[in-house]
Short mmCIF file of C-alpha atoms and ligand atoms in Angstrom, two decimals:
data_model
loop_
_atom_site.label_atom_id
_atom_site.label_comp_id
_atom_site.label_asym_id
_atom_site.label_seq_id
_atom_site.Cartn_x
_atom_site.Cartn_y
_atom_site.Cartn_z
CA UNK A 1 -22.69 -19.16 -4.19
CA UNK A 2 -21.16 -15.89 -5.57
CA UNK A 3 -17.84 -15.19 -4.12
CA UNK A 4 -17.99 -12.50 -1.71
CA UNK A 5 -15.03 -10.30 -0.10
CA UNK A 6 -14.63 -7.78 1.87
CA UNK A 7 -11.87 -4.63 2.20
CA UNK A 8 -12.62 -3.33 5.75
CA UNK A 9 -9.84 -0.85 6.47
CA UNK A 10 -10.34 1.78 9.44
CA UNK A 11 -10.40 5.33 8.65
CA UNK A 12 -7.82 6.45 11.31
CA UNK A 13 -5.48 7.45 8.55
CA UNK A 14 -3.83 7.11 5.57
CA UNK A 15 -3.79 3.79 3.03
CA UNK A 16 0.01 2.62 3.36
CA UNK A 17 1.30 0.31 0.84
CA UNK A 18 0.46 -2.74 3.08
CA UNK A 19 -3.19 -2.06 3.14
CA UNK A 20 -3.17 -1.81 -0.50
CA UNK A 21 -1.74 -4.87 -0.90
CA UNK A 22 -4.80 -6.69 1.38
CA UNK A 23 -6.85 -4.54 -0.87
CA UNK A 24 -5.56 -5.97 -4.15
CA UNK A 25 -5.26 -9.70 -2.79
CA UNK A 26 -8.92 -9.11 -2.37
CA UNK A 27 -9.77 -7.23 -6.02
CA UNK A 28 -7.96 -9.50 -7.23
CA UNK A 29 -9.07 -13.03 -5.96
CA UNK A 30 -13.02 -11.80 -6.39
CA UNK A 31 -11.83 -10.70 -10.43
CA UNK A 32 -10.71 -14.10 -10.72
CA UNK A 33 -13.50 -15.86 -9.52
CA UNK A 34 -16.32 -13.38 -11.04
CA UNK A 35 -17.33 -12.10 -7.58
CA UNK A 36 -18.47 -8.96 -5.46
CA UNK A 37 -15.94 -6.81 -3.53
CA UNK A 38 -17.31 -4.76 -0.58
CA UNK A 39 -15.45 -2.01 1.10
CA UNK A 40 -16.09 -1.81 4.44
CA UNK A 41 -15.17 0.86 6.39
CA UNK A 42 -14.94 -0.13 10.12
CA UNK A 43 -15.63 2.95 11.86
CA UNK A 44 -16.90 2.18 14.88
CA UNK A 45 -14.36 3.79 16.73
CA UNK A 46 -15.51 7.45 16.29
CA UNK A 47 -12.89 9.33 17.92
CA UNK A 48 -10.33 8.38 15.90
CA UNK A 49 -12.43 7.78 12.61
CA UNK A 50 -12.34 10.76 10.19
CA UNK A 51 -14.21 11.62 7.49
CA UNK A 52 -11.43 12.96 5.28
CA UNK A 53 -9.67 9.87 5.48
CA UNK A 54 -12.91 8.14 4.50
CA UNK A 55 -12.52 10.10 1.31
CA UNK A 56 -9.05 9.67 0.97
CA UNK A 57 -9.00 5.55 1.20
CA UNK A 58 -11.67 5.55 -1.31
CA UNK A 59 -9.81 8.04 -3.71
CA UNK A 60 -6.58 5.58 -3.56
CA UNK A 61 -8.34 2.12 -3.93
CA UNK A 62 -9.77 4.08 -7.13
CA UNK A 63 -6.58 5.43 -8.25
CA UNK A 64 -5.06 1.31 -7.97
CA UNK A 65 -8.05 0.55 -10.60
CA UNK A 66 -10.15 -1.16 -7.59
CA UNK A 67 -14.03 -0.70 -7.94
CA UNK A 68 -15.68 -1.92 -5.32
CA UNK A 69 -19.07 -3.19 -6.03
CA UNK A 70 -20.73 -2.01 -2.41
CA UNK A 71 -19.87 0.33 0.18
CA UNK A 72 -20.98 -0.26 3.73
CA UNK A 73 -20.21 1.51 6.85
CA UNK A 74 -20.06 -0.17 10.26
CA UNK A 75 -21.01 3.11 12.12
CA UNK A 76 -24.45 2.60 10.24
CA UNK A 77 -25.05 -0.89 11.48
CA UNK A 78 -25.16 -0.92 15.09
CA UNK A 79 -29.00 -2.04 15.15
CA UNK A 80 -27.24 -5.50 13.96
CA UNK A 81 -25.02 -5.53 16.02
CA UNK A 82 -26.86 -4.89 19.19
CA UNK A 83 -29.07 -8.05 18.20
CA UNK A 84 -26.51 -10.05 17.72
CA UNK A 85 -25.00 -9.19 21.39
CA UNK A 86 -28.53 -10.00 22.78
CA UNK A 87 -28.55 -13.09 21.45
CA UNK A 88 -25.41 -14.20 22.15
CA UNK A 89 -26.32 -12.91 25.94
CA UNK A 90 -29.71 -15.06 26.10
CA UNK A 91 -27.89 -17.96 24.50
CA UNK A 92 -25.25 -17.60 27.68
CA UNK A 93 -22.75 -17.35 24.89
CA UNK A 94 -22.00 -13.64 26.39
CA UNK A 95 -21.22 -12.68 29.75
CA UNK A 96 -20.70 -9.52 31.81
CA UNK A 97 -17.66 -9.21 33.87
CA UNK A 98 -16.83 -6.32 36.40
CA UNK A 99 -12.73 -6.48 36.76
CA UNK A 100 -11.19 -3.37 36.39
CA UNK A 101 -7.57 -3.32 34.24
CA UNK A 102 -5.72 -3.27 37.28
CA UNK A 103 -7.52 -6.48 38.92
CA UNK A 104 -6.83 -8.34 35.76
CA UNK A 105 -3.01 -7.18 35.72
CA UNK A 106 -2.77 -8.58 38.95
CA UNK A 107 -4.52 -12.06 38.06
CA UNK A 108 -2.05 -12.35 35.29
CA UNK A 109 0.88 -11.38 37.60
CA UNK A 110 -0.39 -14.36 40.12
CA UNK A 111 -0.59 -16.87 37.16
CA UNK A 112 2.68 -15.89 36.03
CA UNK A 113 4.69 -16.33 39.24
CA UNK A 114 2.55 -19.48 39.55
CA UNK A 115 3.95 -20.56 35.73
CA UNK A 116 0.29 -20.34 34.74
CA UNK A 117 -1.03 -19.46 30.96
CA UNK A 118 -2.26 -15.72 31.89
CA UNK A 119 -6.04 -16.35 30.71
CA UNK A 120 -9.15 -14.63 32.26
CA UNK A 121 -10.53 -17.30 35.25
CA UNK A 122 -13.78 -16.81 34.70
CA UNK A 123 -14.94 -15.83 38.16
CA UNK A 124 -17.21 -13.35 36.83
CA UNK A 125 -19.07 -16.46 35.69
CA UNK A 126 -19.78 -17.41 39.38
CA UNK A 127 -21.14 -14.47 40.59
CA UNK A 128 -24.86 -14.33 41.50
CA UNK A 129 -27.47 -11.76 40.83
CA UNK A 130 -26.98 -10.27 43.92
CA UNK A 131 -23.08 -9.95 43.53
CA UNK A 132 -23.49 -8.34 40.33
CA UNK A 133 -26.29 -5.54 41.59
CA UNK A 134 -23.81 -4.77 43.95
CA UNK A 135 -20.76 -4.44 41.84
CA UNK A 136 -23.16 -1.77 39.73
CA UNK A 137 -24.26 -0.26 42.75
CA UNK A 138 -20.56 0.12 43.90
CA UNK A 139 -20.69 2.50 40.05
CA UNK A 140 -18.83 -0.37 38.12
CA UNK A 141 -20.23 -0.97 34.66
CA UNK A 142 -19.50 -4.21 33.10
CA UNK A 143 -17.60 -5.38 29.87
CA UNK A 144 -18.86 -8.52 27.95
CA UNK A 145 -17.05 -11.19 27.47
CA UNK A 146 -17.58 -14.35 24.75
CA UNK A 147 -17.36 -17.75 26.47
CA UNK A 148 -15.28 -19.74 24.28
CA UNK A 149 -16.03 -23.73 23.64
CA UNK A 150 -12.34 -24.37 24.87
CA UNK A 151 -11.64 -26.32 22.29
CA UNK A 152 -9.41 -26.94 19.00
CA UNK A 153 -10.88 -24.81 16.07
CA UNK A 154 -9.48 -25.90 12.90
CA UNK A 155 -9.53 -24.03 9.37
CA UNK A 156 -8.06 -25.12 5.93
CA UNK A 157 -6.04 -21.65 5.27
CA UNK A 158 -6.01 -20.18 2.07
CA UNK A 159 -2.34 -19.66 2.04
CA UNK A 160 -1.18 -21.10 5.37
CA UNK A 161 -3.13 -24.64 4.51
CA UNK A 162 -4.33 -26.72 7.66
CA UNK A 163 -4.34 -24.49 10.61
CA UNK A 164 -5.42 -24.94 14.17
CA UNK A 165 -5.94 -22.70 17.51
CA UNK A 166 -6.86 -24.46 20.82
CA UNK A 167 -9.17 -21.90 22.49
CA UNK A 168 -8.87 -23.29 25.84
CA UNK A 169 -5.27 -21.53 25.82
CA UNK A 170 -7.08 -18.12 25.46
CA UNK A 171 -9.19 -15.66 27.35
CA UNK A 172 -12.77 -15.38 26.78
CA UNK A 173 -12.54 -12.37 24.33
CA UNK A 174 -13.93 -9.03 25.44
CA UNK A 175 -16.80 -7.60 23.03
CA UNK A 176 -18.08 -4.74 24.41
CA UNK A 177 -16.45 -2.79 26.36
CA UNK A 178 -17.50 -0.89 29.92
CA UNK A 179 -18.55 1.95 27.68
CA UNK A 180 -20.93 0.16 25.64
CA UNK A 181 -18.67 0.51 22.47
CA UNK A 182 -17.74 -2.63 20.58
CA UNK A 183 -14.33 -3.92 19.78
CA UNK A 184 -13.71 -4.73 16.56
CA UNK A 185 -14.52 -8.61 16.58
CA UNK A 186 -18.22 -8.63 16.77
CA UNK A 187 -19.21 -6.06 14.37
CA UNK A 188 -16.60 -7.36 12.04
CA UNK A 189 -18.23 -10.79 12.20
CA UNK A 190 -22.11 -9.97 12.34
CA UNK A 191 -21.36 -7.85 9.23
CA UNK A 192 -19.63 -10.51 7.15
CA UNK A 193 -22.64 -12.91 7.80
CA UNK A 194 -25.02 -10.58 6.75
CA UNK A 195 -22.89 -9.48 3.95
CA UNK A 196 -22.44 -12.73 2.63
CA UNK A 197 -18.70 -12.51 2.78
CA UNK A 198 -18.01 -15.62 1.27
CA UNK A 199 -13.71 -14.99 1.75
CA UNK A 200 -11.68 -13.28 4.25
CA UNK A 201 -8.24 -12.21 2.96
CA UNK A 202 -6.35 -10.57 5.52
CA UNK A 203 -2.89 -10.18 7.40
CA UNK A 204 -1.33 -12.56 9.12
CA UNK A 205 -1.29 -10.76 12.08
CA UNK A 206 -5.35 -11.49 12.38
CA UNK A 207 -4.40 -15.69 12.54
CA UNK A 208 -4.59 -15.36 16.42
CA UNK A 209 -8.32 -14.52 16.81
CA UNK A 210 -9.44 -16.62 13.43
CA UNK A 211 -10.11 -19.24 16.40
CA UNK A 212 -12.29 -17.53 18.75
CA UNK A 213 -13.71 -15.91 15.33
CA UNK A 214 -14.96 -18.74 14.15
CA UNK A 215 -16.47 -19.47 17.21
CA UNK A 216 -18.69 -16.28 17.43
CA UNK A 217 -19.48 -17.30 13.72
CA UNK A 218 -20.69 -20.41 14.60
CA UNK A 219 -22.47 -18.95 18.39
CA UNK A 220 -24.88 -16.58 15.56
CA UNK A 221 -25.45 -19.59 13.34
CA UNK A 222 -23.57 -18.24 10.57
CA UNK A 223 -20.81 -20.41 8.65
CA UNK A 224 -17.73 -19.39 8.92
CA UNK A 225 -15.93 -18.08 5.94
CA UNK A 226 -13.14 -19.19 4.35
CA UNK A 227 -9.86 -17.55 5.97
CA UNK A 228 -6.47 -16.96 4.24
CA UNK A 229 -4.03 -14.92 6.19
CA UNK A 230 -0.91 -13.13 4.01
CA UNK A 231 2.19 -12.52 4.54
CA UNK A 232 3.11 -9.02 5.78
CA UNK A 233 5.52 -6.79 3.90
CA UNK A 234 8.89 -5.60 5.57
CA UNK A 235 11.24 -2.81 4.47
CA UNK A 236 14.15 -3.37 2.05
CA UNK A 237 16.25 -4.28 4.86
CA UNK A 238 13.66 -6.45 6.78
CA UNK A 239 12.58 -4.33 9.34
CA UNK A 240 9.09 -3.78 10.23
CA UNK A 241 7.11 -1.50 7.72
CA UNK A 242 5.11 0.12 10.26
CA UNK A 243 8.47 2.58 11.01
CA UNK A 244 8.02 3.97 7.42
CA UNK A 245 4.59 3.78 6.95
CA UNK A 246 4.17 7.73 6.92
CA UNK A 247 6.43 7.38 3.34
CA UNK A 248 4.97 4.46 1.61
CA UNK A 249 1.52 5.76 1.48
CA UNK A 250 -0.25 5.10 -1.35
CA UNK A 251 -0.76 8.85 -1.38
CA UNK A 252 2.96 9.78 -1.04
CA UNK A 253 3.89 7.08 -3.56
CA UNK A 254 1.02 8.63 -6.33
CA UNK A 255 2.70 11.76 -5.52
CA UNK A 256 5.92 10.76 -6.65
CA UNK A 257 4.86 9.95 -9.67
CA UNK A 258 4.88 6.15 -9.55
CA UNK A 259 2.28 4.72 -12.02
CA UNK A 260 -0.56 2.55 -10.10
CA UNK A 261 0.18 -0.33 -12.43
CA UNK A 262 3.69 0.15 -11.13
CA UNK A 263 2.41 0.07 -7.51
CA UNK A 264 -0.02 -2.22 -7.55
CA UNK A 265 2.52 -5.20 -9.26
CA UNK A 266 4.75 -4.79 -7.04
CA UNK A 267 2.82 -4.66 -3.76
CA UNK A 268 1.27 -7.85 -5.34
CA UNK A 269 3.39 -9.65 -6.56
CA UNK A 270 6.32 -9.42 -4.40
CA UNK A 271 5.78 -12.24 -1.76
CA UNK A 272 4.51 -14.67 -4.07
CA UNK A 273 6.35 -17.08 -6.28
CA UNK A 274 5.11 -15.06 -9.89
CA UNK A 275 7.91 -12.82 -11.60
CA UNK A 276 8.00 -9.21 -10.93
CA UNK A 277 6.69 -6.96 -13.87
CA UNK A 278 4.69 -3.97 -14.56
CA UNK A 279 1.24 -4.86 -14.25
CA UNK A 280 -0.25 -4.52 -18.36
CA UNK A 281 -3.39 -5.58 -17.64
CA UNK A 282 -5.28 -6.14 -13.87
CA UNK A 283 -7.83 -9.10 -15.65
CA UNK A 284 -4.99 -11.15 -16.75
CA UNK A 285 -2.92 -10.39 -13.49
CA UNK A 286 -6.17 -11.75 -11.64
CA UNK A 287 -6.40 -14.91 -13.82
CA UNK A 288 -2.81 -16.05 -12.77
CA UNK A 289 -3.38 -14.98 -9.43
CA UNK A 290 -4.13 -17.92 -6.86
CA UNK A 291 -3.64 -17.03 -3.14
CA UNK A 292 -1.59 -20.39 -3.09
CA UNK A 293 1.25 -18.34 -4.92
CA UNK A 294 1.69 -16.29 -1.62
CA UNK A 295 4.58 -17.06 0.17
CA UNK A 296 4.83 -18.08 3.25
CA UNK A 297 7.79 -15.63 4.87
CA UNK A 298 7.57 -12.09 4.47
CA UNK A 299 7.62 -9.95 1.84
CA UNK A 300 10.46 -7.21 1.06
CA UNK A 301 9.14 -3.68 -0.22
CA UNK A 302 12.07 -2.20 -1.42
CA UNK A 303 11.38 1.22 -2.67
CA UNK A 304 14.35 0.91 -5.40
CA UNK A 305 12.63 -2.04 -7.23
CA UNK A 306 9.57 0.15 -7.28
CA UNK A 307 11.91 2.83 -9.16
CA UNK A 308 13.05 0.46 -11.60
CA UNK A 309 9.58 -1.53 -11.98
CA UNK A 310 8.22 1.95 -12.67
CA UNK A 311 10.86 2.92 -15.15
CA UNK A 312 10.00 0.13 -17.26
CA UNK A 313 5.91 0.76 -17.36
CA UNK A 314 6.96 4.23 -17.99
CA UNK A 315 9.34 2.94 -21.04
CA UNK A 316 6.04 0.94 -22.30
CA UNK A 317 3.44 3.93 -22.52
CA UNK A 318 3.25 5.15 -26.04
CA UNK A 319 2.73 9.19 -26.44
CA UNK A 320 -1.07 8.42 -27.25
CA UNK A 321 -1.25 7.03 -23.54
CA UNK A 322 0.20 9.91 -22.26
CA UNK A 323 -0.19 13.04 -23.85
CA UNK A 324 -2.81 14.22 -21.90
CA UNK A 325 -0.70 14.31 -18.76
CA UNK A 326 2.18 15.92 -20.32
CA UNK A 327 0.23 18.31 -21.84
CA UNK A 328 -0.96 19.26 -18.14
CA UNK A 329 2.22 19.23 -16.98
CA UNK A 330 3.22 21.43 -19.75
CA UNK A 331 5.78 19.42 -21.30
CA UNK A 332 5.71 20.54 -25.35
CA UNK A 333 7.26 18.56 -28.01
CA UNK A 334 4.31 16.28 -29.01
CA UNK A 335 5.33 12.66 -29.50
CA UNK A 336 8.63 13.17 -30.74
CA UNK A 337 10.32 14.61 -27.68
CA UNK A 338 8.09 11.66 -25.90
CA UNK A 339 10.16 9.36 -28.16
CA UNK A 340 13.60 11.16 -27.22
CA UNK A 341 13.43 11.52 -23.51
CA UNK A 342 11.15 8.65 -22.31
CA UNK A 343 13.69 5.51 -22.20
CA UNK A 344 15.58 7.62 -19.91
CA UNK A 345 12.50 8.27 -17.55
CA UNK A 346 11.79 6.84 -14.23
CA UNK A 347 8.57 8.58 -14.00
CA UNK A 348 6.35 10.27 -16.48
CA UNK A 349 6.68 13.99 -14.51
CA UNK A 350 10.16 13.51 -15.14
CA UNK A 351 9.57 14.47 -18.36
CA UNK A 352 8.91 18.23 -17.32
CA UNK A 353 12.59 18.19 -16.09
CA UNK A 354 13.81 17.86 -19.69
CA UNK A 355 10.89 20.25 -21.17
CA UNK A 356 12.25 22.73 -18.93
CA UNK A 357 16.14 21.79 -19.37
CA UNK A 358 16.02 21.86 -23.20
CA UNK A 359 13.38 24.89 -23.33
CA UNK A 360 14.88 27.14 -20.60
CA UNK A 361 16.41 30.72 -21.68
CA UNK A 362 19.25 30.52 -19.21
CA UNK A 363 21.07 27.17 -17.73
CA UNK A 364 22.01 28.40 -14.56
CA UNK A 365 22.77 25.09 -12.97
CA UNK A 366 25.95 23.96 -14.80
CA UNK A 367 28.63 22.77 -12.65
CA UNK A 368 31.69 24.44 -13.27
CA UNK A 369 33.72 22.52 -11.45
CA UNK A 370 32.96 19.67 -13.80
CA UNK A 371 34.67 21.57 -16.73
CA UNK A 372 38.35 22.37 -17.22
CA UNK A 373 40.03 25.02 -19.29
CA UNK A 374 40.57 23.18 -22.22
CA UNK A 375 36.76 22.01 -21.96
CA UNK A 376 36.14 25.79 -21.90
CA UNK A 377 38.40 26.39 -24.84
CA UNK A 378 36.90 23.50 -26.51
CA UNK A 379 33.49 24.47 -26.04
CA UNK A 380 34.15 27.78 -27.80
CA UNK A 381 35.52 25.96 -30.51
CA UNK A 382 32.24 23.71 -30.74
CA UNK A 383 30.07 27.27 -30.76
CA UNK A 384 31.98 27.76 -33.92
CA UNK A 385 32.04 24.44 -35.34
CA UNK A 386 27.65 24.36 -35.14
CA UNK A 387 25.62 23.10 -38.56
CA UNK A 388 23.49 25.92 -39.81
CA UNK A 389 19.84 25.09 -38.84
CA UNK A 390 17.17 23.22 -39.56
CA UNK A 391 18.32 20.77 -36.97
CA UNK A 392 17.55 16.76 -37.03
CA UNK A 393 18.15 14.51 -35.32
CA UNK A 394 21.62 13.92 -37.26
CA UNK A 395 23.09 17.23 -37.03
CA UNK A 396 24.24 15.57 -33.44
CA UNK A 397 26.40 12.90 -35.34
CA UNK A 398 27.74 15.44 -38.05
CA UNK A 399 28.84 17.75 -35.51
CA UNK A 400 30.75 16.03 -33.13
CA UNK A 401 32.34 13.89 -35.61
CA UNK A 402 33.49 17.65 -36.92
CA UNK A 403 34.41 18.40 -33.67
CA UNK A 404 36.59 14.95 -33.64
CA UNK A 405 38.44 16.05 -36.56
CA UNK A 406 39.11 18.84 -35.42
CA UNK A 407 40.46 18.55 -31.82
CA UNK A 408 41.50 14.91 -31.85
CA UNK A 409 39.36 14.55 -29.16
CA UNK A 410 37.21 11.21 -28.96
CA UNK A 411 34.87 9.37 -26.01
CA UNK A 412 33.89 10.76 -22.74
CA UNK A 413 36.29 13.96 -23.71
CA UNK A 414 34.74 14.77 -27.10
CA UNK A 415 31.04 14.23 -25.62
CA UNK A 416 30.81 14.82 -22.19
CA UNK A 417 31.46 18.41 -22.18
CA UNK A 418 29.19 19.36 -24.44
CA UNK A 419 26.29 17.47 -22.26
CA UNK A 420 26.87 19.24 -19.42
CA UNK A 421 26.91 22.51 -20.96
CA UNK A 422 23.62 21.80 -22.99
CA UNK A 423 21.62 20.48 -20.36
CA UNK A 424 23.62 20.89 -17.19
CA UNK A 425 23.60 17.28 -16.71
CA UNK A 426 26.33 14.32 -16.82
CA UNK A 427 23.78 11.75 -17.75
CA UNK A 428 20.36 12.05 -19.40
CA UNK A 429 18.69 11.40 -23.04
CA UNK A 430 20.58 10.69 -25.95
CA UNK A 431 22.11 13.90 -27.06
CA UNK A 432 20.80 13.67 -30.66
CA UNK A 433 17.35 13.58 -29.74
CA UNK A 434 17.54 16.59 -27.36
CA UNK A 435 19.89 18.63 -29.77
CA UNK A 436 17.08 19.89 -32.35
CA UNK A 437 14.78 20.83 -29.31
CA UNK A 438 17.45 22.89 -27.69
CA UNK A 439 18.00 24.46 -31.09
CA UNK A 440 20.72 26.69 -32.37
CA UNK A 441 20.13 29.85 -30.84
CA UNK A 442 19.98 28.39 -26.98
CA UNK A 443 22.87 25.76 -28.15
CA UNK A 444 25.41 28.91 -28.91
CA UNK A 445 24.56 30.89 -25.46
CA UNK A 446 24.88 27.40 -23.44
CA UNK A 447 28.23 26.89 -25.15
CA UNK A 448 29.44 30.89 -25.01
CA UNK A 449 28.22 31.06 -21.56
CA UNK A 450 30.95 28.15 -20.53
CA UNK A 451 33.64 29.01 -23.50
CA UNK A 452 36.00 30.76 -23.11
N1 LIG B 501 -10.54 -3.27 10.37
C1 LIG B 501 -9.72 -4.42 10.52
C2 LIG B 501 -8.27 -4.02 10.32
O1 LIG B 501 -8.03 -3.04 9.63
C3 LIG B 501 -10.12 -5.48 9.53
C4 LIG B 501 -9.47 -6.80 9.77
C5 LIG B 501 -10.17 -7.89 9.00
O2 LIG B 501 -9.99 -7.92 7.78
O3 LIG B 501 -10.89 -8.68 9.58
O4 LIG B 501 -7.37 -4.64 10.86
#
């Protein structure tokens, strides 16, 4: 039996980090077990379903290194899915019932004031032939409902462990709907049988309906699956991720120039009980991956460990890895201005920040209220104190210890002046690296511009 998963996001938007992370479980668990991963988009709903987002989910699972190995659309399927609902009608397994919202409001009203469980009655059950051509003659249209076993449905949960849903507490789920269009539960089911989805990996928020699921599995004589329901992610300070989603996209966070390994560690890894750390390499992330290391309680995305998991990845990419993109984003310098300003990056485009600071003809954005007078005087004095070029990566050290013998200054007061009138900055790359790329010439105006 090959393993078999299945991705099967819905293209009414954007990939947020928390789909990505049901994505990678996924990836990850069928890399691990030398299996087939199937994206599936479920767009059966076509209002909302849009092509360009179609495109967009696709482009993001490839940008996280995910390659799925088959691409299947529900929209294309509906021939299987319209057998399926006949035979689940001739087998009396599916039933059409006539209530309208309202009338099922007030049912649950009654069973409430009567300290009832608010599940459907049935009665559409006991209606005769005649009933129903009268209800359709009245204009109604029915929905279908599943008739559920009403009993306990137990699963062995990937990550949750023994698990089990009584389905008499539930209403016979609805299937189709009085339009003829399908809710997501059959489709999603007839296509993982016939898919061979060997593994669902989902959300916990799906444990509900893995009982009347697995039901409908068994109704079209497939075998279930094996489930394993997640843990969901919650903002840094616990609350619900949904509020944010718009700004952890996996879009928004490419765009801000976190690296995927970066990304894809931590939406991974947080939540489960293996360390934190830049992903290296996705095949030896997948071999110490189990779905029993998922916790239990939710998981904490907090955008500032991203920062700092992405600062060290970025740390750990040699100039060979990256020139290419730095070339692109026209930062010059080759590998030695790599080597100067990249332990002080938190994401490779940073990089153009410091092209452009030590490159720049003019440094406009010095704050003067930083600097004193007697930095000003000071700085005129370090114009005139200045080696004679060329410029390495010592004439840094020579010059300020000059500069210490000369003005008895030392520390913060003999350095930090000079930063911020070089690069405009209080904190940045070490000052003798940048000092030969801002050269003499730019060095002099910087300092003259702020002397006095
Ligand atoms: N399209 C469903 C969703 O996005 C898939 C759920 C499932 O994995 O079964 O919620």
């Amino acid at each position: 039996m090959t393993v078999t998963v299945r991705f099967a996001p819905s293209p009414t938007g954007r990939l947020h980090i928390g789909n990505a992370r049901t994505a990678l479980f996924n990836w990850l668990f069928a890399r691990k077990h030398g299996g087939r991963f199937v994206l599936r988009f479920d767009d059966t709903d076509a209002e909302r379903s849009r092509e360009e987002h179609v495109e967009a989910i696709r482009a993001d699972l490839a940008w996280l290194g995910i390659r799925p190995d088959l691409e299947v659309r529900q929209s294309e399927r509906r021939a299987l899915h319209d057998a399926a609902a006949e035979r689940l009608r001739r087998e009396g397994r599916l039933y059409a019932a006539y209530e309208t919202a309202d009338e099922l409001e007030r049912k649950r009203k009654r069973q409430r004031a009567r300290r009832l469980p608010p599940v459907y009655d049935r009665a559409a059950l006991e209606l005769s032939e005649a009933d129903r051509a009268a209800l359709e003659a009245e204009g109604r249209k029915p929905h279908w409902r599943f008739l559920l076993d009403r009993r306990q449905v137990h699963w062995e949960d990937g990550v949750r462990g023994a698990q089990g849903v009584d389905t008499a507490s539930m209403s016979d789920p609805v299937l189709i709907r009085a339009d003829g269009s399908y809710l997501y539960t059959l489709p999603s089911i007839v296509d993982d049988i016939d898919l061979s989805v060997t593994h669902v990996i989902r959300g916990e928020d799906h444990v509900a309906n893995t009982g009347a699921q697995i039901e409908v599995f068994e109704a079209l004589g497939g075998n279930p699956p094996a489930f394993a329901h997640h843990n969901l992610l919650v903002g840094g300070e616990g609350e619900a991720l949904s509020k944010r989603i718009g700004s952890l996209s996996v879009e928004s966070l490419r765009e801000a120039g976190y690296e995927p390994g970066s990304v894809a560690a931590l939406a991974v890894l947080i939540g489960t009980s293996l360390a934190v750390e830049p992903i290296v390499d996705i095949d030896r992330l997948a071999g110490q991956f189990d779905l029993a290391t998922i916790s239990r309680g939710p998981a904490r995305f907090d955008p500032r460990e991203l920062a700092k998991l992405n600062a060290r990845a970025v740390h750990a990419l040699g100039f060979e890895e990256v020139g290419a993109r730095l070339d692109a984003l026209g930062v010059g310098g080759g590998a030695a201005f790599w080597a100067a300003v990249s332990p002080n990056l938190e994401t490779v485009q940073e990089a153009a920040d410091w092209w452009r600071i030590v490159s720049q003809q003019a440094m406009s954005q010095i704050p003067d209220a930083e600097l004193c007078d007697d930095d000003r005087a000071y700085l005129a004095a370090a114009a005139e104190a200045l080696p004679g070029e060329p410029w390495d990566d010592t004439t840094w050290g020579a010059w300020t210890a000059a500069l210490k013998e000369r003005t008895g200054r030392k520390g913060k007061a003999l350095f930090m002046p000079l930063r911020l009138a070089l690069t405009g900055r209080s904190r940045g790359p070490e000052m003798a690296a940048l000092l030969p790329f801002i050269g003499r010439d730019r060095t002099v105006a910087r300092l003259s511009a702020r002397g006095l």
